[in-house]
Amino acid sequence: MCQYETSLARLVQMNPLDNTWLLLAYLSPLIVVMTIIDIRGSLYGRRVLHLPKGNFLRRLVLEALDPVMELLFIGAVLWRDLSSDPWHMLAGGAGIVGGYFLARYRARIMYVRPLPEYQAIIVRRSFAEYIVVVFLITVKLLSENTTLHNYGVSLFITAGLMLLLSESALRISIVYRRYRRETVDARAAIRVLKKVAKSSAK
C-alpha cells in the first residue's frame, strides 16, 4: 500500500511535459476536439462541396495548431538537447534548413485552393501527418529511456525533431500567405467583374 501511494505521489508531482503518456492525457481533450472538427470538415467537403476523393476541407485554425501541439509535445526534450552543447545547436540548425525545403515541398503538394467563406482551405490528404505523430511519440518514449541514450543518436533525434517542428511552422506560414494572396486576388477580380457588369448595363 505504501509503495502504491509513493508511486501515485510521484505521478502527481511529475511534470506532464516530461512523460509521454501523462502529456497525452493532458492534451487528449484538445486532440479529440481537433479530430472531430477535422472529420466534420472532411464529411462537409465530400457531401456538400463534392470535393474529389483525397481532398478535404481544413480550417486554418487547425493548421495553426499543428506546430503548437508539436511544440508542447517535444518542447521539453528539444530544449534539453539544444541547451546541452553547441553540436546539438548545430544539429538543430541543420534541422531548420531541412524543414524549410520540406515545408515548401509539402505546401505545394497539399494546398489546393482557399475557401475564405469558411476561413479554411482545401487540401489533399496525406499520410505524412500520421507518420509524424508516430515518429514524435516514438522519439518522446526513447528520450525517457536513459538506457538507450547515445550521443550520435541524440544529435540525429535533435535534427529530426527540429526539422519536423520547423517544417510544420514554416508550412503554415507559406500556406497562409498563399491563402491571403489568392483571397485578395479573387476579391479584386470580383470587384472588376461587378464594375464591368454595371458598365455593360448602362
PDB file of C-alpha atoms in Angstrom:
ATOM      1  CA  MET A   1       0.000   0.000   0.000  1.00  0.00           C
ATOM      2  CA  CYS A   2       2.846   2.333   0.914  1.00  0.00           C
ATOM      3  CA  GLN A   3       4.624   1.580  -2.376  1.00  0.00           C
ATOM      4  CA  TYR A   4       1.416   2.283  -4.307  1.00  0.00           C
ATOM      5  CA  GLU A   5       0.969   5.621  -2.518  1.00  0.00           C
ATOM      6  CA  THR A   6       4.586   6.546  -3.249  1.00  0.00           C
ATOM      7  CA  SER A   7       4.149   5.770  -6.977  1.00  0.00           C
ATOM      8  CA  LEU A   8       0.914   7.747  -7.047  1.00  0.00           C
ATOM      9  CA  ALA A   9       2.559  10.714  -5.355  1.00  0.00           C
ATOM     10  CA  ARG A  10       5.404  10.656  -7.889  1.00  0.00           C
ATOM     11  CA  LEU A  11       2.900  10.582 -10.747  1.00  0.00           C
ATOM     12  CA  VAL A  12       1.022  13.573  -9.345  1.00  0.00           C
ATOM     13  CA  GLN A  13       4.233  15.561  -8.860  1.00  0.00           C
ATOM     14  CA  MET A  14       5.587  14.632 -12.294  1.00  0.00           C
ATOM     15  CA  ASN A  15       5.861  17.364 -14.900  1.00  0.00           C
ATOM     16  CA  PRO A  16       3.472  16.360 -17.725  1.00  0.00           C
ATOM     17  CA  LEU A  17       5.958  17.702 -20.286  1.00  0.00           C
ATOM     18  CA  ASP A  18       8.455  15.036 -19.200  1.00  0.00           C
ATOM     19  CA  ASN A  19       6.183  11.993 -19.518  1.00  0.00           C
ATOM     20  CA  THR A  20       4.685  10.848 -22.816  1.00  0.00           C
ATOM     21  CA  TRP A  21       1.503   9.229 -21.516  1.00  0.00           C
ATOM     22  CA  LEU A  22       0.815  11.930 -18.934  1.00  0.00           C
ATOM     23  CA  LEU A  23       1.243  14.600 -21.606  1.00  0.00           C
ATOM     24  CA  LEU A  24      -1.076  12.732 -23.975  1.00  0.00           C
ATOM     25  CA  ALA A  25      -3.648  12.555 -21.180  1.00  0.00           C
ATOM     26  CA  TYR A  26      -3.441  16.312 -20.648  1.00  0.00           C
ATOM     27  CA  LEU A  27      -3.686  17.027 -24.379  1.00  0.00           C
ATOM     28  CA  SER A  28      -6.346  14.405 -25.135  1.00  0.00           C
ATOM     29  CA  PRO A  29      -9.356  16.805 -24.873  1.00  0.00           C
ATOM     30  CA  LEU A  30      -7.771  19.152 -27.419  1.00  0.00           C
ATOM     31  CA  ILE A  31      -6.780  16.226 -29.651  1.00  0.00           C
ATOM     32  CA  VAL A  32     -10.364  14.888 -29.570  1.00  0.00           C
ATOM     33  CA  VAL A  33     -11.813  18.308 -30.457  1.00  0.00           C
ATOM     34  CA  MET A  34      -9.340  18.760 -33.327  1.00  0.00           C
ATOM     35  CA  THR A  35     -10.114  15.263 -34.626  1.00  0.00           C
ATOM     36  CA  ILE A  36     -13.877  15.885 -34.533  1.00  0.00           C
ATOM     37  CA  ILE A  37     -13.506  19.202 -36.390  1.00  0.00           C
ATOM     38  CA  ASP A  38     -11.257  17.517 -38.947  1.00  0.00           C
ATOM     39  CA  ILE A  39     -13.760  14.692 -39.534  1.00  0.00           C
ATOM     40  CA  ARG A  40     -16.628  17.161 -39.887  1.00  0.00           C
ATOM     41  CA  GLY A  41     -14.601  19.159 -42.392  1.00  0.00           C
ATOM     42  CA  SER A  42     -13.860  16.028 -44.370  1.00  0.00           C
ATOM     43  CA  LEU A  43     -17.533  14.994 -44.410  1.00  0.00           C
ATOM     44  CA  TYR A  44     -18.682  18.516 -45.322  1.00  0.00           C
ATOM     45  CA  GLY A  45     -16.211  18.693 -48.178  1.00  0.00           C
ATOM     46  CA  ARG A  46     -17.379  15.372 -49.579  1.00  0.00           C
ATOM     47  CA  ARG A  47     -21.153  15.727 -49.083  1.00  0.00           C
ATOM     48  CA  VAL A  48     -21.723  19.465 -49.587  1.00  0.00           C
ATOM     49  CA  LEU A  49     -18.787  20.764 -51.628  1.00  0.00           C
ATOM     50  CA  HIS A  50     -18.497  17.470 -53.566  1.00  0.00           C
ATOM     51  CA  LEU A  51     -14.723  17.530 -53.419  1.00  0.00           C
ATOM     52  CA  PRO A  52     -12.840  14.830 -55.326  1.00  0.00           C
ATOM     53  CA  LYS A  53     -11.507  11.825 -53.434  1.00  0.00           C
ATOM     54  CA  GLY A  54      -8.441  12.651 -51.390  1.00  0.00           C
ATOM     55  CA  ASN A  55      -9.363  16.330 -50.948  1.00  0.00           C
ATOM     56  CA  PHE A  56     -10.963  17.753 -47.822  1.00  0.00           C
ATOM     57  CA  LEU A  57     -11.726  20.999 -46.041  1.00  0.00           C
ATOM     58  CA  ARG A  58      -9.215  22.064 -43.397  1.00  0.00           C
ATOM     59  CA  ARG A  59      -9.806  25.105 -41.193  1.00  0.00           C
ATOM     60  CA  LEU A  60      -6.876  27.489 -40.849  1.00  0.00           C
ATOM     61  CA  VAL A  61      -7.096  27.467 -37.059  1.00  0.00           C
ATOM     62  CA  LEU A  62      -6.405  23.712 -37.054  1.00  0.00           C
ATOM     63  CA  GLU A  63      -3.454  24.201 -39.376  1.00  0.00           C
ATOM     64  CA  ALA A  64      -2.057  26.799 -36.980  1.00  0.00           C
ATOM     65  CA  LEU A  65      -2.486  24.449 -34.009  1.00  0.00           C
ATOM     66  CA  ASP A  66      -0.282  21.730 -35.536  1.00  0.00           C
ATOM     67  CA  PRO A  67       3.095  23.317 -34.650  1.00  0.00           C
ATOM     68  CA  VAL A  68       1.723  24.373 -31.238  1.00  0.00           C
ATOM     69  CA  MET A  69       0.791  20.771 -30.438  1.00  0.00           C
ATOM     70  CA  GLU A  70       4.190  19.552 -31.626  1.00  0.00           C
ATOM     71  CA  LEU A  71       5.975  22.171 -29.508  1.00  0.00           C
ATOM     72  CA  LEU A  72       4.012  21.148 -26.416  1.00  0.00           C
ATOM     73  CA  PHE A  73       4.836  17.506 -27.076  1.00  0.00           C
ATOM     74  CA  ILE A  74       8.550  17.740 -27.825  1.00  0.00           C
ATOM     75  CA  GLY A  75       9.494  21.165 -26.457  1.00  0.00           C
ATOM     76  CA  ALA A  76      10.986  19.873 -23.196  1.00  0.00           C
ATOM     77  CA  VAL A  77      13.096  17.226 -24.962  1.00  0.00           C
ATOM     78  CA  LEU A  78      14.199  19.626 -27.677  1.00  0.00           C
ATOM     79  CA  TRP A  79      15.167  22.374 -25.237  1.00  0.00           C
ATOM     80  CA  ARG A  80      17.134  19.939 -23.088  1.00  0.00           C
ATOM     81  CA  ASP A  81      19.114  18.720 -26.102  1.00  0.00           C
ATOM     82  CA  LEU A  82      19.647  22.139 -27.717  1.00  0.00           C
ATOM     83  CA  SER A  83      20.938  23.644 -24.472  1.00  0.00           C
ATOM     84  CA  SER A  84      23.306  20.742 -23.767  1.00  0.00           C
ATOM     85  CA  ASP A  85      26.147  21.695 -26.142  1.00  0.00           C
ATOM     86  CA  PRO A  86      26.963  23.554 -29.422  1.00  0.00           C
ATOM     87  CA  TRP A  87      26.832  20.351 -31.514  1.00  0.00           C
ATOM     88  CA  HIS A  88      23.180  19.876 -30.628  1.00  0.00           C
ATOM     89  CA  MET A  89      22.513  23.509 -31.582  1.00  0.00           C
ATOM     90  CA  LEU A  90      24.251  22.881 -34.898  1.00  0.00           C
ATOM     91  CA  ALA A  91      22.123  19.762 -35.423  1.00  0.00           C
ATOM     92  CA  GLY A  92      19.019  21.843 -34.668  1.00  0.00           C
ATOM     93  CA  GLY A  93      20.118  24.453 -37.221  1.00  0.00           C
ATOM     94  CA  ALA A  94      20.532  21.726 -39.843  1.00  0.00           C
ATOM     95  CA  GLY A  95      17.018  20.547 -38.999  1.00  0.00           C
ATOM     96  CA  ILE A  96      15.628  24.039 -39.591  1.00  0.00           C
ATOM     97  CA  VAL A  97      17.292  24.238 -43.021  1.00  0.00           C
ATOM     98  CA  GLY A  98      15.860  20.847 -43.964  1.00  0.00           C
ATOM     99  CA  GLY A  99      12.481  21.874 -42.539  1.00  0.00           C
ATOM    100  CA  TYR A 100      12.369  24.935 -44.796  1.00  0.00           C
ATOM    101  CA  PHE A 101      12.771  22.945 -48.001  1.00  0.00           C
ATOM    102  CA  LEU A 102      10.393  20.225 -46.797  1.00  0.00           C
ATOM    103  CA  ALA A 103       7.805  22.871 -45.864  1.00  0.00           C
ATOM    104  CA  ARG A 104       7.920  24.383 -49.350  1.00  0.00           C
ATOM    105  CA  TYR A 105       7.511  20.956 -50.925  1.00  0.00           C
ATOM    106  CA  ARG A 106       4.629  19.860 -48.684  1.00  0.00           C
ATOM    107  CA  ALA A 107       2.828  23.203 -49.006  1.00  0.00           C
ATOM    108  CA  ARG A 108       2.981  22.892 -52.781  1.00  0.00           C
ATOM    109  CA  ILE A 109       1.580  19.360 -52.961  1.00  0.00           C
ATOM    110  CA  MET A 110      -1.068  19.665 -50.199  1.00  0.00           C
ATOM    111  CA  TYR A 111      -2.573  23.069 -50.991  1.00  0.00           C
ATOM    112  CA  VAL A 112      -5.455  23.092 -53.477  1.00  0.00           C
ATOM    113  CA  ARG A 113      -7.371  26.364 -53.083  1.00  0.00           C
ATOM    114  CA  PRO A 114      -8.674  28.839 -50.475  1.00  0.00           C
ATOM    115  CA  LEU A 115     -12.156  28.787 -49.018  1.00  0.00           C
ATOM    116  CA  PRO A 116     -12.391  32.248 -47.385  1.00  0.00           C
ATOM    117  CA  GLU A 117     -16.111  31.999 -46.583  1.00  0.00           C
ATOM    118  CA  TYR A 118     -15.236  29.254 -44.085  1.00  0.00           C
ATOM    119  CA  GLN A 119     -11.793  30.574 -43.062  1.00  0.00           C
ATOM    120  CA  ALA A 120     -10.483  27.322 -44.487  1.00  0.00           C
ATOM    121  CA  ILE A 121      -8.503  25.772 -47.317  1.00  0.00           C
ATOM    122  CA  ILE A 122      -8.965  22.707 -49.486  1.00  0.00           C
ATOM    123  CA  VAL A 123      -6.056  20.324 -49.043  1.00  0.00           C
ATOM    124  CA  ARG A 124      -5.004  16.950 -50.382  1.00  0.00           C
ATOM    125  CA  ARG A 125      -4.991  14.183 -47.797  1.00  0.00           C
ATOM    126  CA  SER A 126      -1.588  12.819 -46.911  1.00  0.00           C
ATOM    127  CA  PHE A 127      -0.303  10.028 -44.686  1.00  0.00           C
ATOM    128  CA  ALA A 128       2.630  12.227 -43.703  1.00  0.00           C
ATOM    129  CA  GLU A 129       0.670  13.580 -40.719  1.00  0.00           C
ATOM    130  CA  TYR A 130       0.233  10.085 -39.283  1.00  0.00           C
ATOM    131  CA  ILE A 131       3.915   9.295 -39.824  1.00  0.00           C
ATOM    132  CA  VAL A 132       4.846  12.493 -37.962  1.00  0.00           C
ATOM    133  CA  VAL A 133       2.628  11.558 -34.997  1.00  0.00           C
ATOM    134  CA  VAL A 134       4.145   8.061 -34.749  1.00  0.00           C
ATOM    135  CA  PHE A 135       7.654   9.496 -35.006  1.00  0.00           C
ATOM    136  CA  LEU A 136       7.021  12.109 -32.297  1.00  0.00           C
ATOM    137  CA  ILE A 137       5.610   9.554 -29.859  1.00  0.00           C
ATOM    138  CA  THR A 138       8.478   7.133 -30.576  1.00  0.00           C
ATOM    139  CA  VAL A 139      11.137   9.793 -30.030  1.00  0.00           C
ATOM    140  CA  LYS A 140       9.414  11.006 -26.866  1.00  0.00           C
ATOM    141  CA  LEU A 141       9.401   7.478 -25.457  1.00  0.00           C
ATOM    142  CA  LEU A 142      13.048   6.930 -26.424  1.00  0.00           C
ATOM    143  CA  SER A 143      14.031  10.190 -24.729  1.00  0.00           C
ATOM    144  CA  GLU A 144      12.591   8.886 -21.455  1.00  0.00           C
ATOM    145  CA  ASN A 145      14.624   5.654 -21.657  1.00  0.00           C
ATOM    146  CA  THR A 146      18.053   6.558 -20.287  1.00  0.00           C
ATOM    147  CA  THR A 147      19.496   3.119 -21.160  1.00  0.00           C
ATOM    148  CA  LEU A 148      19.151   3.900 -24.885  1.00  0.00           C
ATOM    149  CA  HIS A 149      20.969   7.241 -24.825  1.00  0.00           C
ATOM    150  CA  ASN A 150      23.752   7.601 -27.389  1.00  0.00           C
ATOM    151  CA  TYR A 151      25.402  10.855 -28.436  1.00  0.00           C
ATOM    152  CA  GLY A 152      25.193  10.252 -32.178  1.00  0.00           C
ATOM    153  CA  VAL A 153      21.569   9.133 -31.925  1.00  0.00           C
ATOM    154  CA  SER A 154      20.839  12.162 -29.748  1.00  0.00           C
ATOM    155  CA  LEU A 155      22.195  14.509 -32.434  1.00  0.00           C
ATOM    156  CA  PHE A 156      20.131  12.767 -35.097  1.00  0.00           C
ATOM    157  CA  ILE A 157      16.976  12.986 -32.972  1.00  0.00           C
ATOM    158  CA  THR A 158      17.558  16.687 -32.282  1.00  0.00           C
ATOM    159  CA  ALA A 159      17.934  17.394 -36.006  1.00  0.00           C
ATOM    160  CA  GLY A 160      14.839  15.302 -36.785  1.00  0.00           C
ATOM    161  CA  LEU A 161      12.667  16.964 -34.149  1.00  0.00           C
ATOM    162  CA  MET A 162      13.741  20.448 -35.196  1.00  0.00           C
ATOM    163  CA  LEU A 163      13.088  19.518 -38.826  1.00  0.00           C
ATOM    164  CA  LEU A 164       9.529  18.413 -38.006  1.00  0.00           C
ATOM    165  CA  LEU A 165       8.783  21.437 -35.832  1.00  0.00           C
ATOM    166  CA  SER A 166      10.225  23.995 -38.248  1.00  0.00           C
ATOM    167  CA  GLU A 167       8.580  22.287 -41.234  1.00  0.00           C
ATOM    168  CA  SER A 168       5.189  22.491 -39.563  1.00  0.00           C
ATOM    169  CA  ALA A 169       5.543  26.165 -38.589  1.00  0.00           C
ATOM    170  CA  LEU A 170       7.031  27.241 -41.932  1.00  0.00           C
ATOM    171  CA  ARG A 171       4.442  25.272 -43.917  1.00  0.00           C
ATOM    172  CA  ILE A 172       1.607  27.036 -42.097  1.00  0.00           C
ATOM    173  CA  SER A 173       3.246  30.382 -42.846  1.00  0.00           C
ATOM    174  CA  ILE A 174       3.608  29.536 -46.547  1.00  0.00           C
ATOM    175  CA  VAL A 175       0.046  28.224 -46.814  1.00  0.00           C
ATOM    176  CA  TYR A 176      -1.418  31.240 -45.007  1.00  0.00           C
ATOM    177  CA  ARG A 177       0.455  33.706 -47.248  1.00  0.00           C
ATOM    178  CA  ARG A 178      -0.812  31.882 -50.316  1.00  0.00           C
ATOM    179  CA  TYR A 179      -4.335  31.819 -48.874  1.00  0.00           C
ATOM    180  CA  ARG A 180      -4.242  35.593 -48.259  1.00  0.00           C
ATOM    181  CA  ARG A 181      -2.797  36.334 -51.684  1.00  0.00           C
ATOM    182  CA  GLU A 182      -5.334  34.222 -53.566  1.00  0.00           C
ATOM    183  CA  THR A 183      -8.218  35.545 -51.459  1.00  0.00           C
ATOM    184  CA  VAL A 184      -7.239  39.160 -52.159  1.00  0.00           C
ATOM    185  CA  ASP A 185      -6.805  38.404 -55.879  1.00  0.00           C
ATOM    186  CA  ALA A 186     -10.203  36.696 -56.039  1.00  0.00           C
ATOM    187  CA  ARG A 187     -11.953  39.632 -54.340  1.00  0.00           C
ATOM    188  CA  ALA A 188     -10.222  42.091 -56.663  1.00  0.00           C
ATOM    189  CA  ALA A 189     -11.352  40.047 -59.679  1.00  0.00           C
ATOM    190  CA  ILE A 190     -14.941  40.034 -58.375  1.00  0.00           C
ATOM    191  CA  ARG A 191     -14.881  43.828 -57.980  1.00  0.00           C
ATOM    192  CA  VAL A 192     -13.604  44.209 -61.551  1.00  0.00           C
ATOM    193  CA  LEU A 193     -16.341  41.907 -62.875  1.00  0.00           C
ATOM    194  CA  LYS A 194     -19.003  43.886 -60.999  1.00  0.00           C
ATOM    195  CA  LYS A 195     -17.727  47.157 -62.475  1.00  0.00           C
ATOM    196  CA  VAL A 196     -17.746  45.639 -65.955  1.00  0.00           C
ATOM    197  CA  ALA A 197     -21.264  44.342 -65.425  1.00  0.00           C
ATOM    198  CA  LYS A 198     -22.507  47.774 -64.294  1.00  0.00           C
ATOM    199  CA  SER A 199     -20.825  49.471 -67.267  1.00  0.00           C
ATOM    200  CA  SER A 200     -22.433  46.992 -69.662  1.00  0.00           C
ATOM    201  CA  ALA A 201     -25.853  47.540 -68.088  1.00  0.00           C
ATOM    202  CA  LYS A 202     -25.610  51.287 -68.741  1.00  0.00           C
TER     203      LYS A 202
END
